[in-house]
Coordinates of C-alpha atoms and ligand atoms in Angstrom, one line a residue:
M1 CA 147.8 -85.2 -78.5
R2 CA 146.2 -84.8 -81.9
R3 CA 144.0 -81.8 -82.2
T4 CA 141.0 -81.9 -84.4
A5 CA 140.7 -78.8 -86.6
L6 CA 138.1 -76.9 -84.9
T7 CA 138.9 -73.9 -87.0
A8 CA 138.9 -75.3 -90.5
P9 CA 139.2 -72.7 -93.1
L10 CA 135.9 -71.2 -94.0
D11 CA 134.5 -72.6 -97.3
L12 CA 132.6 -69.8 -98.8
N13 CA 130.6 -72.2 -100.9
E14 CA 129.2 -73.6 -97.7
V15 CA 128.2 -70.3 -96.1
V16 CA 124.4 -70.5 -96.1
I17 CA 122.8 -67.3 -97.2
V18 CA 119.3 -67.0 -95.7
K19 CA 116.7 -66.9 -98.4
R20 CA 114.6 -63.7 -98.3
G21 CA 111.4 -63.5 -100.3
R22 CA 108.5 -61.0 -100.5
F23 CA 105.0 -60.5 -101.5
A24 CA 104.5 -57.0 -102.9
P25 CA 100.8 -56.3 -103.7
T26 CA 99.6 -53.1 -105.4
P27 CA 96.6 -52.0 -103.3
S28 CA 94.5 -50.9 -106.3
G29 CA 91.6 -53.4 -105.7
Y30 CA 90.6 -56.4 -103.7
M31 CA 93.0 -59.2 -103.6
H32 CA 91.8 -62.2 -105.7
I33 CA 92.7 -65.8 -105.7
G34 CA 95.3 -65.2 -108.5
N35 CA 97.4 -62.8 -106.3
A36 CA 96.7 -64.9 -103.2
R37 CA 98.1 -68.0 -104.9
T38 CA 101.3 -66.0 -105.9
A39 CA 101.6 -64.9 -102.3
L40 CA 101.2 -68.6 -101.1
L41 CA 103.8 -69.9 -103.5
S42 CA 106.3 -67.2 -102.7
W43 CA 105.7 -67.8 -98.9
L44 CA 106.1 -71.6 -99.4
Q45 CA 109.3 -71.1 -101.3
I46 CA 110.8 -69.1 -98.4
R47 CA 109.2 -71.0 -95.5
S48 CA 110.3 -74.4 -96.9
A49 CA 113.9 -73.0 -96.9
D50 CA 113.7 -71.6 -93.4
G51 CA 114.0 -68.1 -94.9
Q52 CA 112.5 -64.7 -94.1
F53 CA 109.4 -63.4 -95.7
V54 CA 108.6 -59.7 -96.3
L55 CA 105.3 -58.0 -97.1
R56 CA 105.7 -54.7 -99.0
I57 CA 102.9 -52.5 -100.1
E58 CA 103.5 -51.2 -103.6
D59 CA 101.5 -48.0 -103.6
I60 CA 103.9 -45.9 -105.6
D61 CA 101.2 -45.1 -108.1
K62 CA 99.2 -43.1 -105.5
P63 CA 96.2 -42.2 -107.7
R64 CA 95.6 -45.9 -108.2
S65 CA 96.2 -47.1 -104.7
K66 CA 93.9 -47.0 -101.7
P67 CA 94.9 -47.6 -98.1
H68 CA 91.8 -49.7 -97.4
Y69 CA 92.8 -52.2 -100.1
A70 CA 96.2 -52.5 -98.3
R71 CA 94.5 -53.1 -95.0
Q72 CA 92.2 -55.7 -96.6
A73 CA 95.2 -57.5 -98.2
I74 CA 96.9 -57.8 -94.9
E75 CA 93.7 -59.2 -93.3
D76 CA 93.1 -61.6 -96.2
L77 CA 96.7 -62.9 -96.1
R78 CA 96.5 -63.5 -92.3
W79 CA 93.2 -65.2 -92.7
L80 CA 94.8 -67.6 -95.2
G81 CA 97.6 -68.4 -92.7
I82 CA 100.3 -66.6 -94.5
D83 CA 102.7 -64.6 -92.1
W84 CA 105.7 -62.4 -92.6
D85 CA 108.7 -61.4 -90.6
E86 CA 108.8 -57.9 -91.7
G87 CA 106.1 -55.6 -93.1
P88 CA 104.1 -52.4 -92.7
D89 CA 102.2 -53.7 -89.7
V90 CA 105.1 -55.4 -87.9
G91 CA 108.1 -53.2 -88.8
G92 CA 111.6 -54.6 -89.4
Q93 CA 115.1 -53.4 -90.0
Y94 CA 114.4 -52.3 -93.6
A95 CA 111.4 -50.2 -92.8
P96 CA 109.4 -48.4 -94.2
Y97 CA 107.6 -51.3 -96.1
I98 CA 105.3 -49.0 -97.9
Q99 CA 106.6 -47.6 -101.2
S100 CA 104.9 -44.2 -100.9
E101 CA 107.2 -43.6 -97.8
R102 CA 110.4 -44.6 -99.7
E103 CA 110.7 -41.8 -102.3
F104 CA 114.1 -40.8 -100.9
F105 CA 115.6 -44.1 -102.0
Y106 CA 114.1 -43.9 -105.5
E107 CA 115.4 -40.3 -106.0
A108 CA 118.9 -41.4 -105.0
A109 CA 118.8 -44.2 -107.6
L110 CA 117.6 -41.9 -110.2
R111 CA 120.5 -39.6 -109.6
K112 CA 122.9 -42.5 -109.9
L113 CA 121.3 -43.6 -113.2
N114 CA 121.3 -40.0 -114.4
D115 CA 125.0 -39.6 -113.6
Q116 CA 125.7 -42.6 -115.8
G117 CA 123.9 -41.1 -118.8
V118 CA 121.5 -44.0 -119.2
L119 CA 118.3 -41.8 -118.8
Y120 CA 116.8 -39.3 -121.2
P121 CA 113.8 -36.9 -121.0
C122 CA 110.8 -37.9 -123.1
Y123 CA 108.2 -35.3 -124.2
C124 CA 105.9 -37.6 -126.0
S125 CA 102.3 -37.3 -124.9
R126 CA 100.0 -40.3 -124.2
A127 CA 98.0 -39.5 -127.3
E128 CA 101.1 -39.5 -129.5
L129 CA 102.2 -42.8 -128.1
Q130 CA 98.7 -44.3 -128.5
A131 CA 98.7 -43.3 -132.1
I132 CA 102.0 -45.1 -132.7
A133 CA 100.8 -48.1 -130.9
S134 CA 97.6 -48.4 -132.9
A135 CA 99.5 -47.9 -136.2
P136 CA 100.1 -51.2 -138.1
H137 CA 103.1 -53.1 -136.7
G138 CA 103.2 -50.7 -133.8
L139 CA 102.6 -53.5 -131.2
S140 CA 105.3 -55.9 -130.0
A141 CA 104.6 -59.0 -128.1
E142 CA 105.3 -57.1 -124.9
G143 CA 102.8 -54.4 -125.7
P144 CA 103.5 -51.1 -127.4
A145 CA 107.3 -50.6 -127.4
Y146 CA 108.5 -47.0 -127.2
P147 CA 110.1 -46.3 -130.6
G148 CA 112.8 -44.0 -129.1
L149 CA 111.5 -40.7 -130.6
C150 CA 113.1 -38.5 -127.9
R151 CA 116.2 -40.6 -127.5
H152 CA 118.5 -38.5 -129.7
L153 CA 117.1 -35.0 -129.3
T154 CA 119.7 -32.2 -129.2
E155 CA 120.0 -29.9 -126.1
E156 CA 118.3 -27.2 -128.1
Q157 CA 115.3 -29.4 -129.1
R158 CA 115.0 -30.5 -125.5
S159 CA 114.9 -26.9 -124.2
V160 CA 112.2 -26.0 -126.7
R161 CA 110.1 -28.9 -125.6
E162 CA 110.9 -28.4 -121.9
A163 CA 109.3 -24.9 -122.1
V164 CA 105.9 -26.4 -122.8
K165 CA 105.9 -29.8 -121.3
Q166 CA 107.2 -31.6 -118.2
P167 CA 109.1 -34.7 -119.5
S168 CA 109.1 -38.3 -118.3
L169 CA 112.4 -40.0 -117.8
R170 CA 113.2 -43.1 -119.8
F171 CA 115.9 -45.7 -119.5
A172 CA 117.9 -46.2 -122.8
M173 CA 117.9 -49.9 -123.4
P174 CA 121.4 -51.1 -124.4
D175 CA 121.8 -53.1 -127.6
V176 CA 122.3 -56.4 -125.9
A177 CA 120.2 -59.6 -125.6
I178 CA 119.2 -60.5 -122.1
T179 CA 119.1 -64.1 -120.9
F180 CA 118.5 -65.5 -117.5
V181 CA 117.5 -68.7 -115.9
D182 CA 114.1 -68.6 -114.3
E183 CA 113.7 -70.8 -111.3
A184 CA 110.2 -71.9 -112.3
A185 CA 110.1 -71.5 -116.1
G186 CA 113.7 -72.3 -117.1
E187 CA 116.0 -70.4 -119.5
Q188 CA 114.6 -67.2 -120.8
S189 CA 116.0 -65.0 -123.6
F190 CA 114.9 -61.5 -124.8
P191 CA 116.2 -59.8 -127.9
P192 CA 118.1 -56.5 -127.6
G193 CA 115.9 -53.6 -126.6
A194 CA 112.9 -55.9 -125.9
G195 CA 109.9 -53.7 -125.0
G196 CA 111.7 -50.5 -125.8
D197 CA 113.1 -47.7 -123.6
F198 CA 111.0 -47.7 -120.5
V199 CA 109.8 -45.0 -118.1
V200 CA 111.5 -44.7 -114.7
K201 CA 109.8 -41.5 -113.7
R202 CA 106.5 -40.3 -115.2
A203 CA 105.9 -36.7 -116.3
D204 CA 103.6 -36.3 -113.2
G205 CA 106.6 -37.2 -111.0
I206 CA 105.5 -40.7 -110.1
I207 CA 108.4 -43.2 -109.9
S208 CA 107.7 -46.3 -112.1
Y209 CA 107.1 -49.8 -110.8
Q210 CA 110.3 -51.0 -112.6
L211 CA 112.6 -48.7 -110.7
A212 CA 110.9 -48.8 -107.3
V213 CA 110.7 -52.6 -107.3
V214 CA 114.5 -52.9 -108.1
V215 CA 115.5 -50.4 -105.5
D216 CA 113.3 -52.0 -102.8
D217 CA 114.2 -55.6 -103.5
H218 CA 117.8 -54.7 -103.3
A219 CA 117.5 -52.5 -100.2
M220 CA 115.5 -55.2 -98.4
G221 CA 118.0 -57.9 -99.1
I222 CA 115.5 -60.0 -101.2
T223 CA 117.3 -63.1 -102.6
D224 CA 114.3 -64.7 -104.3
V225 CA 111.5 -63.0 -106.2
L226 CA 108.5 -65.3 -107.1
R227 CA 105.7 -63.6 -109.0
G228 CA 103.2 -64.1 -111.8
W229 CA 104.1 -64.9 -115.4
D230 CA 102.5 -61.6 -116.4
L231 CA 105.6 -59.8 -115.0
I232 CA 108.3 -61.8 -116.9
D233 CA 108.6 -59.0 -119.6
S234 CA 109.6 -56.7 -116.8
T235 CA 112.5 -58.9 -115.7
P236 CA 115.0 -57.9 -118.5
R237 CA 114.4 -54.3 -117.7
Q238 CA 114.9 -54.9 -114.0
L239 CA 118.1 -56.9 -114.7
L240 CA 119.4 -53.9 -116.7
L241 CA 118.6 -51.5 -113.8
Y242 CA 120.4 -53.8 -111.3
K243 CA 123.4 -53.7 -113.6
A244 CA 123.3 -50.0 -114.1
L245 CA 123.0 -49.4 -110.4
G246 CA 125.9 -51.8 -109.7
M247 CA 123.6 -54.2 -107.6
K248 CA 123.4 -58.0 -107.6
P249 CA 120.0 -59.1 -108.8
P250 CA 117.9 -61.7 -106.9
R251 CA 116.8 -65.1 -108.4
F252 CA 113.5 -64.9 -110.3
A253 CA 110.7 -67.4 -110.5
H254 CA 107.7 -66.6 -112.7
V255 CA 104.7 -68.9 -112.0
P256 CA 102.0 -69.6 -114.6
L257 CA 98.8 -67.7 -114.4
L258 CA 95.4 -69.0 -113.5
L259 CA 92.8 -69.0 -116.3
G260 CA 89.1 -69.1 -116.0
P261 CA 87.0 -71.9 -117.6
D262 CA 86.9 -69.9 -120.8
G263 CA 90.7 -69.9 -121.1
T264 CA 91.1 -66.2 -120.4
R265 CA 93.0 -64.9 -117.4
L266 CA 91.1 -65.4 -114.2
A267 CA 89.3 -62.2 -113.4
K268 CA 86.3 -60.7 -111.6
R269 CA 83.9 -61.7 -114.4
H270 CA 84.5 -65.4 -113.6
G271 CA 83.0 -64.8 -110.1
A272 CA 84.1 -65.9 -106.7
V273 CA 87.6 -64.6 -107.2
S274 CA 88.1 -61.9 -104.5
L275 CA 89.2 -63.1 -101.1
A276 CA 86.8 -60.6 -99.6
S277 CA 83.8 -62.2 -101.3
I278 CA 85.0 -65.7 -100.5
R279 CA 85.3 -64.8 -96.8
E280 CA 81.9 -63.2 -96.8
R281 CA 80.4 -66.5 -98.0
G282 CA 81.8 -68.1 -94.9
I283 CA 84.1 -70.4 -96.8
A284 CA 87.0 -71.8 -94.7
P285 CA 90.6 -70.6 -95.5
E286 CA 91.7 -74.3 -95.7
L287 CA 89.3 -74.8 -98.6
V288 CA 90.8 -71.9 -100.5
I289 CA 94.4 -73.0 -99.7
G290 CA 93.5 -76.6 -100.8
A291 CA 92.2 -75.3 -104.1
M292 CA 95.3 -73.0 -104.7
A293 CA 97.6 -75.9 -103.8
A294 CA 95.8 -78.2 -106.2
W295 CA 96.3 -75.6 -109.0
S296 CA 99.9 -75.5 -108.1
G297 CA 100.8 -79.1 -108.2
L298 CA 101.2 -79.4 -104.4
H299 CA 98.1 -81.3 -103.6
D300 CA 96.3 -84.1 -105.5
R301 CA 92.8 -82.9 -105.0
A302 CA 91.2 -79.7 -103.8
E303 CA 90.8 -81.0 -100.3
P304 CA 91.1 -78.6 -97.3
I305 CA 94.6 -78.1 -96.0
S306 CA 96.3 -75.4 -94.1
A307 CA 99.1 -73.2 -95.5
A308 CA 101.5 -74.4 -92.9
E309 CA 100.8 -78.1 -93.8
L310 CA 102.0 -77.3 -97.3
I311 CA 105.5 -76.1 -96.3
P312 CA 107.1 -79.6 -96.3
R313 CA 105.4 -80.4 -99.6
F314 CA 106.7 -77.4 -101.6
H315 CA 109.1 -78.0 -104.4
M316 CA 109.5 -75.7 -107.3
N317 CA 109.6 -78.7 -109.7
L318 CA 106.0 -79.5 -108.8
V319 CA 104.7 -76.1 -109.9
P320 CA 103.3 -76.5 -113.5
R321 CA 105.0 -74.7 -116.3
N322 CA 101.8 -73.9 -118.2
P323 CA 98.8 -71.8 -117.3
V324 CA 96.3 -73.6 -115.1
V325 CA 92.6 -73.6 -116.0
V326 CA 90.3 -73.2 -113.0
D327 CA 87.2 -75.1 -113.8
E328 CA 83.6 -74.2 -113.0
A329 CA 83.4 -76.9 -110.2
A330 CA 86.3 -75.2 -108.4
L331 CA 84.7 -71.8 -108.8
R332 CA 81.4 -73.1 -107.5
M333 CA 83.2 -74.6 -104.5
L334 CA 84.5 -71.1 -103.7
G335 CA 81.0 -69.9 -103.8
A336 CA 80.6 -68.6 -107.4
D337 CA 77.2 -68.4 -108.9
V338 CA 78.1 -70.7 -111.9
A339 CA 75.3 -72.9 -113.2
P340 CA 76.0 -76.6 -112.5
Ligands
LIG1 N1 103.2 -54.9 -107.2 C1 103.2 -55.8 -108.3 C2 101.8 -56.3 -108.5 O1 101.0 -56.3 -107.6 C3 104.1 -57.0 -108.1 C4 105.5 -56.7 -108.2 C5 106.4 -57.8 -108.2 O2 106.1 -58.9 -107.6 O3 107.5 -57.6 -108.7 O4 101.5 -56.7 -109.6

């Protein structure tokens, strides 16, 4: 009798790795439709692939973060019909999902980076850095780049400065160009040292976003990071941190920002942008989802639709590659007080 090969050799290319994505808001204000639309796209990317979605609260900058904004963000997301498999309110195997409770992990990563000699203490004050930034040619496209003043101090110079000032810790950018393929925006290339040596721990002891996000995305098994275009400059830095920590980076997708009718980044001044104010006006979540889907190439017109109904429609190729202008009619529909 012929036997069929029930135990064919395992083809590693066919092993399906479950996609894991996350939404990681900083609770420093009310969530607005710009952040909510990033959450929606990230959730759709994962749900359309039968993956697992994580909510993580990025309150590492404690003075800027407020617990009530985190609670409000959780309520707003649920109201929109966005759910998660792991998060601060539901737990999960990679808990805690709140950065202020994860310092232990960041300190361990800092020690690892320090052992490799890729960090150095920086004694520059904010005022000194500001003066450099406002000098002619002091600004790069990524904002003021640190000019490396403290990078080559001798031990003696360091101890003199240490006596009067607590340093921050900076990551020394290697002299290599960084390229990566962005799932939404295509191939990206950054020149060596883009943005300058960046802070991983501030002088006041606060761990930087760059380090915390890398440590957490890796520790939580995130395979796909989808976030706003405003964070694309952070990606080369984060790729370098992954490399220095010996960790495999996730795939990245940076989606274009929403602009107001005047062409500037959608903000409070355009009205009707916070989820809290939209909810207060009694507007249905399906209307908000419909508008966000229309701005994201997933829906023809801004007609009401639920988040779940969008799952089968999601495809990264549909998401526009350029910033999307939200017109006054759309803002009025969300309850803004914009003259017709
Ligand atoms: N916490 C960041 C923010 O709210 C997002 C971080 C990320 O998605 O990498 O802007």
